[in-house]
Coordinates of C-alpha atoms and ligand atoms in Angstrom, one line a residue:
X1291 CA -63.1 -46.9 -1.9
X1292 CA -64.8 -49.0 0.8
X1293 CA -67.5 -47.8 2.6
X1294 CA -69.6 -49.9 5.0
X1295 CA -72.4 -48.7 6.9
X1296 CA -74.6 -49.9 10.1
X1297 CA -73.1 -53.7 9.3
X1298 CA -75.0 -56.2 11.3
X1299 CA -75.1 -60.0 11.2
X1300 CA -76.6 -62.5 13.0
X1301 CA -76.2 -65.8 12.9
X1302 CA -79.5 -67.8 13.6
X1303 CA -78.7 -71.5 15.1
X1304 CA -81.5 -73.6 16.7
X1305 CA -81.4 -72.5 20.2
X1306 CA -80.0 -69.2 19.5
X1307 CA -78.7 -66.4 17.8
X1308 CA -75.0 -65.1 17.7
X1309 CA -74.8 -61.4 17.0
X1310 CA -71.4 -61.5 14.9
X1311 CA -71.5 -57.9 13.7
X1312 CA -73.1 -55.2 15.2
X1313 CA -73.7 -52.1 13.6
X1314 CA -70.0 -51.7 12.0
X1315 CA -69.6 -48.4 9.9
X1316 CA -66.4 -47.8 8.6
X1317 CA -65.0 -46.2 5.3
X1318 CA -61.7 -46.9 3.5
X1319 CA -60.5 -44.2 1.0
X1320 CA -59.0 -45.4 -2.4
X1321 CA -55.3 -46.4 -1.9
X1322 CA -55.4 -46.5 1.9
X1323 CA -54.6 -49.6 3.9
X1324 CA -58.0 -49.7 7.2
X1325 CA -56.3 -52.6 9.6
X1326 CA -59.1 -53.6 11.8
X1327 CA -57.8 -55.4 15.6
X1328 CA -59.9 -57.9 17.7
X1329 CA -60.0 -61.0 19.9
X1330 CA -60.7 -64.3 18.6
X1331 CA -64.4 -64.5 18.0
X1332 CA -65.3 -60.3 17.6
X1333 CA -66.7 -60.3 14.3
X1334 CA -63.6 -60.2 12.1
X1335 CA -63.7 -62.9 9.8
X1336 CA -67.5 -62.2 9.6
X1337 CA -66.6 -58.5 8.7
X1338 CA -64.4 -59.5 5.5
X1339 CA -66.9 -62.4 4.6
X1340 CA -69.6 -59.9 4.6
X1341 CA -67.5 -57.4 3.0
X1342 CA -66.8 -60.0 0.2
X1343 CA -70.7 -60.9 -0.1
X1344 CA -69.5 -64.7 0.8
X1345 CA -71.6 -64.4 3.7
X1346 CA -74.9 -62.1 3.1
X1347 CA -75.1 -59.5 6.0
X1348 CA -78.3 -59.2 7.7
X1349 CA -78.4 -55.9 7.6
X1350 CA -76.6 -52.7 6.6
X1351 CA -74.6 -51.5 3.5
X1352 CA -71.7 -52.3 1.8
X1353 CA -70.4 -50.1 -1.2
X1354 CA -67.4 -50.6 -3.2
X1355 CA -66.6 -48.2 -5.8
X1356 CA -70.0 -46.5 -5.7
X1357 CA -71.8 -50.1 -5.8
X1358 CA -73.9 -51.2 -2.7
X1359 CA -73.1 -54.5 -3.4
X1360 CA -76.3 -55.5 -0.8
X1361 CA -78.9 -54.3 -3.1
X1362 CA -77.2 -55.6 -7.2
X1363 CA -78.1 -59.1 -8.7
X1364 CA -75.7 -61.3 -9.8
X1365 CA -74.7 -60.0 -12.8
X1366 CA -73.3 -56.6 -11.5
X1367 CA -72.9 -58.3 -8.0
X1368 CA -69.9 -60.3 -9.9
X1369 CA -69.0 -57.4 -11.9
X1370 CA -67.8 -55.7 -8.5
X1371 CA -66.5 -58.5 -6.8
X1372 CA -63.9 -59.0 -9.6
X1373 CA -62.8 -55.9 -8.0
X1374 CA -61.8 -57.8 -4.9
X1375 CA -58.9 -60.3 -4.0
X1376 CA -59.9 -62.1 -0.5
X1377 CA -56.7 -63.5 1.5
X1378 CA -57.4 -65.8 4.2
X1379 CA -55.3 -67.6 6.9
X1380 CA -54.4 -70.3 5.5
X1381 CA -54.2 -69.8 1.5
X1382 CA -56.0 -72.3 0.7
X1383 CA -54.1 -73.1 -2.4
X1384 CA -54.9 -76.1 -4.8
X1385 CA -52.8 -79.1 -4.0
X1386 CA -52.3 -80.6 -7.7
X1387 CA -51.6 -77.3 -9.3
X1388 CA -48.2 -75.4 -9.7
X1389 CA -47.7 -72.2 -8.4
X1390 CA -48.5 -70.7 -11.7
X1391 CA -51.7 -72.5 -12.1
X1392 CA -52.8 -71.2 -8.8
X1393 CA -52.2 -67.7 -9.7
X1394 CA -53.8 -68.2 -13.1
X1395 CA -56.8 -69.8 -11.5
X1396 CA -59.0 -66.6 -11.5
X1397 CA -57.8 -65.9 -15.1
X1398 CA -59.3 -69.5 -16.4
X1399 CA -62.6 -68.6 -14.4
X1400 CA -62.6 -65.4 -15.9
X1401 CA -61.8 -67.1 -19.5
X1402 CA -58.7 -65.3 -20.3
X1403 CA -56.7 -66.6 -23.0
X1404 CA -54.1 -68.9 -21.9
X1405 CA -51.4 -66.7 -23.5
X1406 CA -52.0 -63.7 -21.6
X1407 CA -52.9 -65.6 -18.0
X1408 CA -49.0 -67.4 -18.3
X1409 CA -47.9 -63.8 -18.7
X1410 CA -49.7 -62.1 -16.1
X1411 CA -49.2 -65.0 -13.3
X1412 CA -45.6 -64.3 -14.1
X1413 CA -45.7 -60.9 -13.4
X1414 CA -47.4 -61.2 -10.3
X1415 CA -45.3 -64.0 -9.1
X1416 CA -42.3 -61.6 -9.8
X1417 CA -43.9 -59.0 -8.0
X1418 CA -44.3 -61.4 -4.6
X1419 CA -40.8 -62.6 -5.3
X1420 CA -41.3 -66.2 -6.6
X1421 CA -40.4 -65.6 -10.2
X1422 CA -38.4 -69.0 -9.9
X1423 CA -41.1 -71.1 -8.0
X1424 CA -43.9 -70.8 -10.5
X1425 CA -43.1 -74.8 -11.3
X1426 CA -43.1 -75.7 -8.0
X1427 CA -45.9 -77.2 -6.1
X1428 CA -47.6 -75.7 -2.9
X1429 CA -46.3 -78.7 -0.9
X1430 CA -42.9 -77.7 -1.9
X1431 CA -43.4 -74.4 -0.7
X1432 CA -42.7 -72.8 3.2
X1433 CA -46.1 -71.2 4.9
X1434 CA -44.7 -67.7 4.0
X1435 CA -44.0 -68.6 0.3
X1436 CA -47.6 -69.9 -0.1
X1437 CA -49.0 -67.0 1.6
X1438 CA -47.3 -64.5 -1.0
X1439 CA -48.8 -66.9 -3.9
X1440 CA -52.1 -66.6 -1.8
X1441 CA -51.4 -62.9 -2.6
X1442 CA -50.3 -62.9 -6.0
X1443 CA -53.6 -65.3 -6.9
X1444 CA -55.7 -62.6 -5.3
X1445 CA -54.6 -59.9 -7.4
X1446 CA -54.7 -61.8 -10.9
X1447 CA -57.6 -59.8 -12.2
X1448 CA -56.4 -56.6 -11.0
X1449 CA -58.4 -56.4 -7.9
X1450 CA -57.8 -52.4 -6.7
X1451 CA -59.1 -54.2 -3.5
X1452 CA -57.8 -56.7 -1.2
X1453 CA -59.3 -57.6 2.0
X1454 CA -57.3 -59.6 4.1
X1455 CA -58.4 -62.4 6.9
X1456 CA -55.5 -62.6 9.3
X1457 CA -52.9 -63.6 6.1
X1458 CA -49.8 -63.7 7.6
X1459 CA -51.4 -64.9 11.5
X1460 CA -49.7 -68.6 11.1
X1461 CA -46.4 -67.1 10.0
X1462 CA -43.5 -67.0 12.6
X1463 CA -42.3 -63.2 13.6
X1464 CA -39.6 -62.9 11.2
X1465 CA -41.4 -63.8 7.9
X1466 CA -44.5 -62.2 9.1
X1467 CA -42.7 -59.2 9.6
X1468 CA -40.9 -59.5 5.8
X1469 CA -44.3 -60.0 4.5
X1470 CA -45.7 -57.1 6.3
X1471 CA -43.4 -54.8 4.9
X1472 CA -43.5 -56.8 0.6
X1473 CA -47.4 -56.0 1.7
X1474 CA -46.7 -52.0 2.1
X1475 CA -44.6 -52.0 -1.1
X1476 CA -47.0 -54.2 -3.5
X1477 CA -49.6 -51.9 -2.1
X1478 CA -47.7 -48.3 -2.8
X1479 CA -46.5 -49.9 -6.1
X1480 CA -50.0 -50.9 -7.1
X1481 CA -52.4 -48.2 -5.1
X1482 CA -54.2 -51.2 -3.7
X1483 CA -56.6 -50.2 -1.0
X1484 CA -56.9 -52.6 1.7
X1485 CA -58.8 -53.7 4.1
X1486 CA -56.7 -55.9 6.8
X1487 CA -57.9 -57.9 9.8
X1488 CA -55.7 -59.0 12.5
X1489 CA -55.6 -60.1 16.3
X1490 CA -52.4 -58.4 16.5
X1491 CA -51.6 -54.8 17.5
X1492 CA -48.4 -54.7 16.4
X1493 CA -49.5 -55.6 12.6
X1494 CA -52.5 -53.8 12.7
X1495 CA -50.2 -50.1 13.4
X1496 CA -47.3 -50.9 10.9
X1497 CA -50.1 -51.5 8.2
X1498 CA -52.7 -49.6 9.0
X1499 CA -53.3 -45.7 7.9
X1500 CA -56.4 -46.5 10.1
X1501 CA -57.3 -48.9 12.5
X1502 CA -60.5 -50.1 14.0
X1503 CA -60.7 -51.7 17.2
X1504 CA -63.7 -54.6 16.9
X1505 CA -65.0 -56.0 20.7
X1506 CA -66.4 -58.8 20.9
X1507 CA -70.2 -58.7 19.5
X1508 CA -69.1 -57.1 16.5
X1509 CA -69.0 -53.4 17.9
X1510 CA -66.7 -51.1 16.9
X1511 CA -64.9 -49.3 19.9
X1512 CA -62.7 -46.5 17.8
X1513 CA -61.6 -45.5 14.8
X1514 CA -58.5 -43.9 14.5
X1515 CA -54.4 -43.4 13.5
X1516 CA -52.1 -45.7 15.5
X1517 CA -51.5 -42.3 17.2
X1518 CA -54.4 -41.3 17.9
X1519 CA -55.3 -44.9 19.3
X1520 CA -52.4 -44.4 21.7
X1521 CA -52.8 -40.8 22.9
X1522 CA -56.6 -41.0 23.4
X1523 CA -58.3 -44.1 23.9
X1524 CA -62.1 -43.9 23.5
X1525 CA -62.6 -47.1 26.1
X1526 CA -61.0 -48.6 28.6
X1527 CA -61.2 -51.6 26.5
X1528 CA -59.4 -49.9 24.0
X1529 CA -56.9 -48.5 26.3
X1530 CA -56.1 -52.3 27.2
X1531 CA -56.2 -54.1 23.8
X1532 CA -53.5 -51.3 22.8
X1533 CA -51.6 -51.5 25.5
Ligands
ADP2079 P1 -63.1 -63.7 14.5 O1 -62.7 -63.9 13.1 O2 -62.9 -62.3 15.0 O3 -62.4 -64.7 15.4 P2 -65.7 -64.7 13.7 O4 -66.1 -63.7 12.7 O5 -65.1 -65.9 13.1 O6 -64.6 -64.0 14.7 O7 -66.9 -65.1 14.6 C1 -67.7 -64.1 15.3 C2 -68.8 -64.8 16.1 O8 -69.7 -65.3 15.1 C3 -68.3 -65.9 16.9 O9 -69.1 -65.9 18.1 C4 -68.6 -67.1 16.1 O10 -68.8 -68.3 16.9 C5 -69.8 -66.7 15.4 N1 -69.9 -67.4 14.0 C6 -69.1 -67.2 13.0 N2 -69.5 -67.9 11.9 C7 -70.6 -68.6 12.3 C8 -71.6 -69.4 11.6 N3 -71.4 -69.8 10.4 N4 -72.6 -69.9 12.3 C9 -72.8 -69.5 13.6 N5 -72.0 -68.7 14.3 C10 -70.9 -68.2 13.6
MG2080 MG1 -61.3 -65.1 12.2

């Protein structure tokens, strides 16, 4: 469970202050995916980098699994992140390693035995659908195939959380849409709960049980089904932006 409350960040630059996230509350049940939809520059990268403690709100909660991960020290702070897989645009994977190594990365941080991080970077690479790639290199993969090791990698140390930066945004229609729906089965299979961000509309209501509308600023329009989104609009703005 997610639950974020009275977010707010502000970014301080020398002549002036960006106000990225402005008061976001929002609360995503155990085993429930919470899309949240906005233009380029509304907060939503800033939402997930907050959420993830990368970036350090400036003010506001953030509580996962009963932690408020604002007010614990390091110790505990990376107790509870272990908890989360991130998955970003682009999936940043490492060049020189195989697509084993990349999965297993988290495992050798975490100082699992090399025995048991082989095994489990299998069984996550099975569960994406690369079981035979695991010797290949990133470079040899397409964008979609590195996106699902980006995935797998994420959920190494049995994150119950993944938040999700636009994963599948730089993907063409066809493969996006295959990854949305390997995305709703990994998450049934494994009760994932997830918290996905996403320019598009269309994504946003095929994966999301909920979805927030974010305008720019970092303010939260509405909260709501796909249905209820459609039927009764709380804004013009949100009337628009769902078409
Ligand atoms: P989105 O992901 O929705 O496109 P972002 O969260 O990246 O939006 O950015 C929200 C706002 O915060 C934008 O105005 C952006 O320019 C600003 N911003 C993001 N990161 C920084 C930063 N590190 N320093 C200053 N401003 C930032
Ligand atoms: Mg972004």
């Amino acid at each position: 469970m997610i639950s974020v409350t009275n977010l707010k960040k502000v970014y301080r630059q020398a002549d002036r202050e960006v106000r990225a996230l402005d008061g976001v509350t929002l609360s995503v049940p155990a085993n429930h995916v919470h899309a949240v939809i906005g233009q380029s520059g509304a907060g939503k990268s800033t939402l997930v980098r907050c959420l993830a403690m990368l970036d350090r709100p400036t003010a506001g909660t953030v509580t996962i699994g009963g932690v408020n991960l604002t007010a614990v020290h390091s110790t505990a702070l990376r107790r509870s992140r272990r908890r989360l897989g991130v998955v970003f645009q682009h999936a940043n994977l490492f060049d020189s390693r195989t697509v084993a190594a990349n999965v297993s990365y988290p495992l050798e941080l975490a100082r699992t035995p090399r025995a048991e991080r082989l095994a489990r970077a299998a069984e996550l690479l099975s569960l994406v659908g690369l079981a035979d790639r695991q010797d290949a290199y990133p470079a040899q993969l397409s964008g979609g195939q590195r996106q699902r090791v980006g995935v797998a990698r994420a959920l190494a140390n049995r994150a119950d959380i993944l938040l999700m930066d636009e994963p599948f945004g730089a993907l063409d229609p066809i493969v996006r849409t295959e990854l949305q729906c390997e995305l709703k089965e990994i998450q049934r299979a494994l009760g994932t709960t997830i918290l996905f961000v996403t320019h598009d509309v269309d994504e946003a209501f095929t994966l999301g049980d909920q979805v927030a509308v974010l305008s720019t600023g970092g303010h939260i329009e509405q909260v709501g089904t796909p249905t209820e989104l459609l039927s009764s609009p709380a804004s013009p703005f949100v009337a628009e932006f769902v078409g």
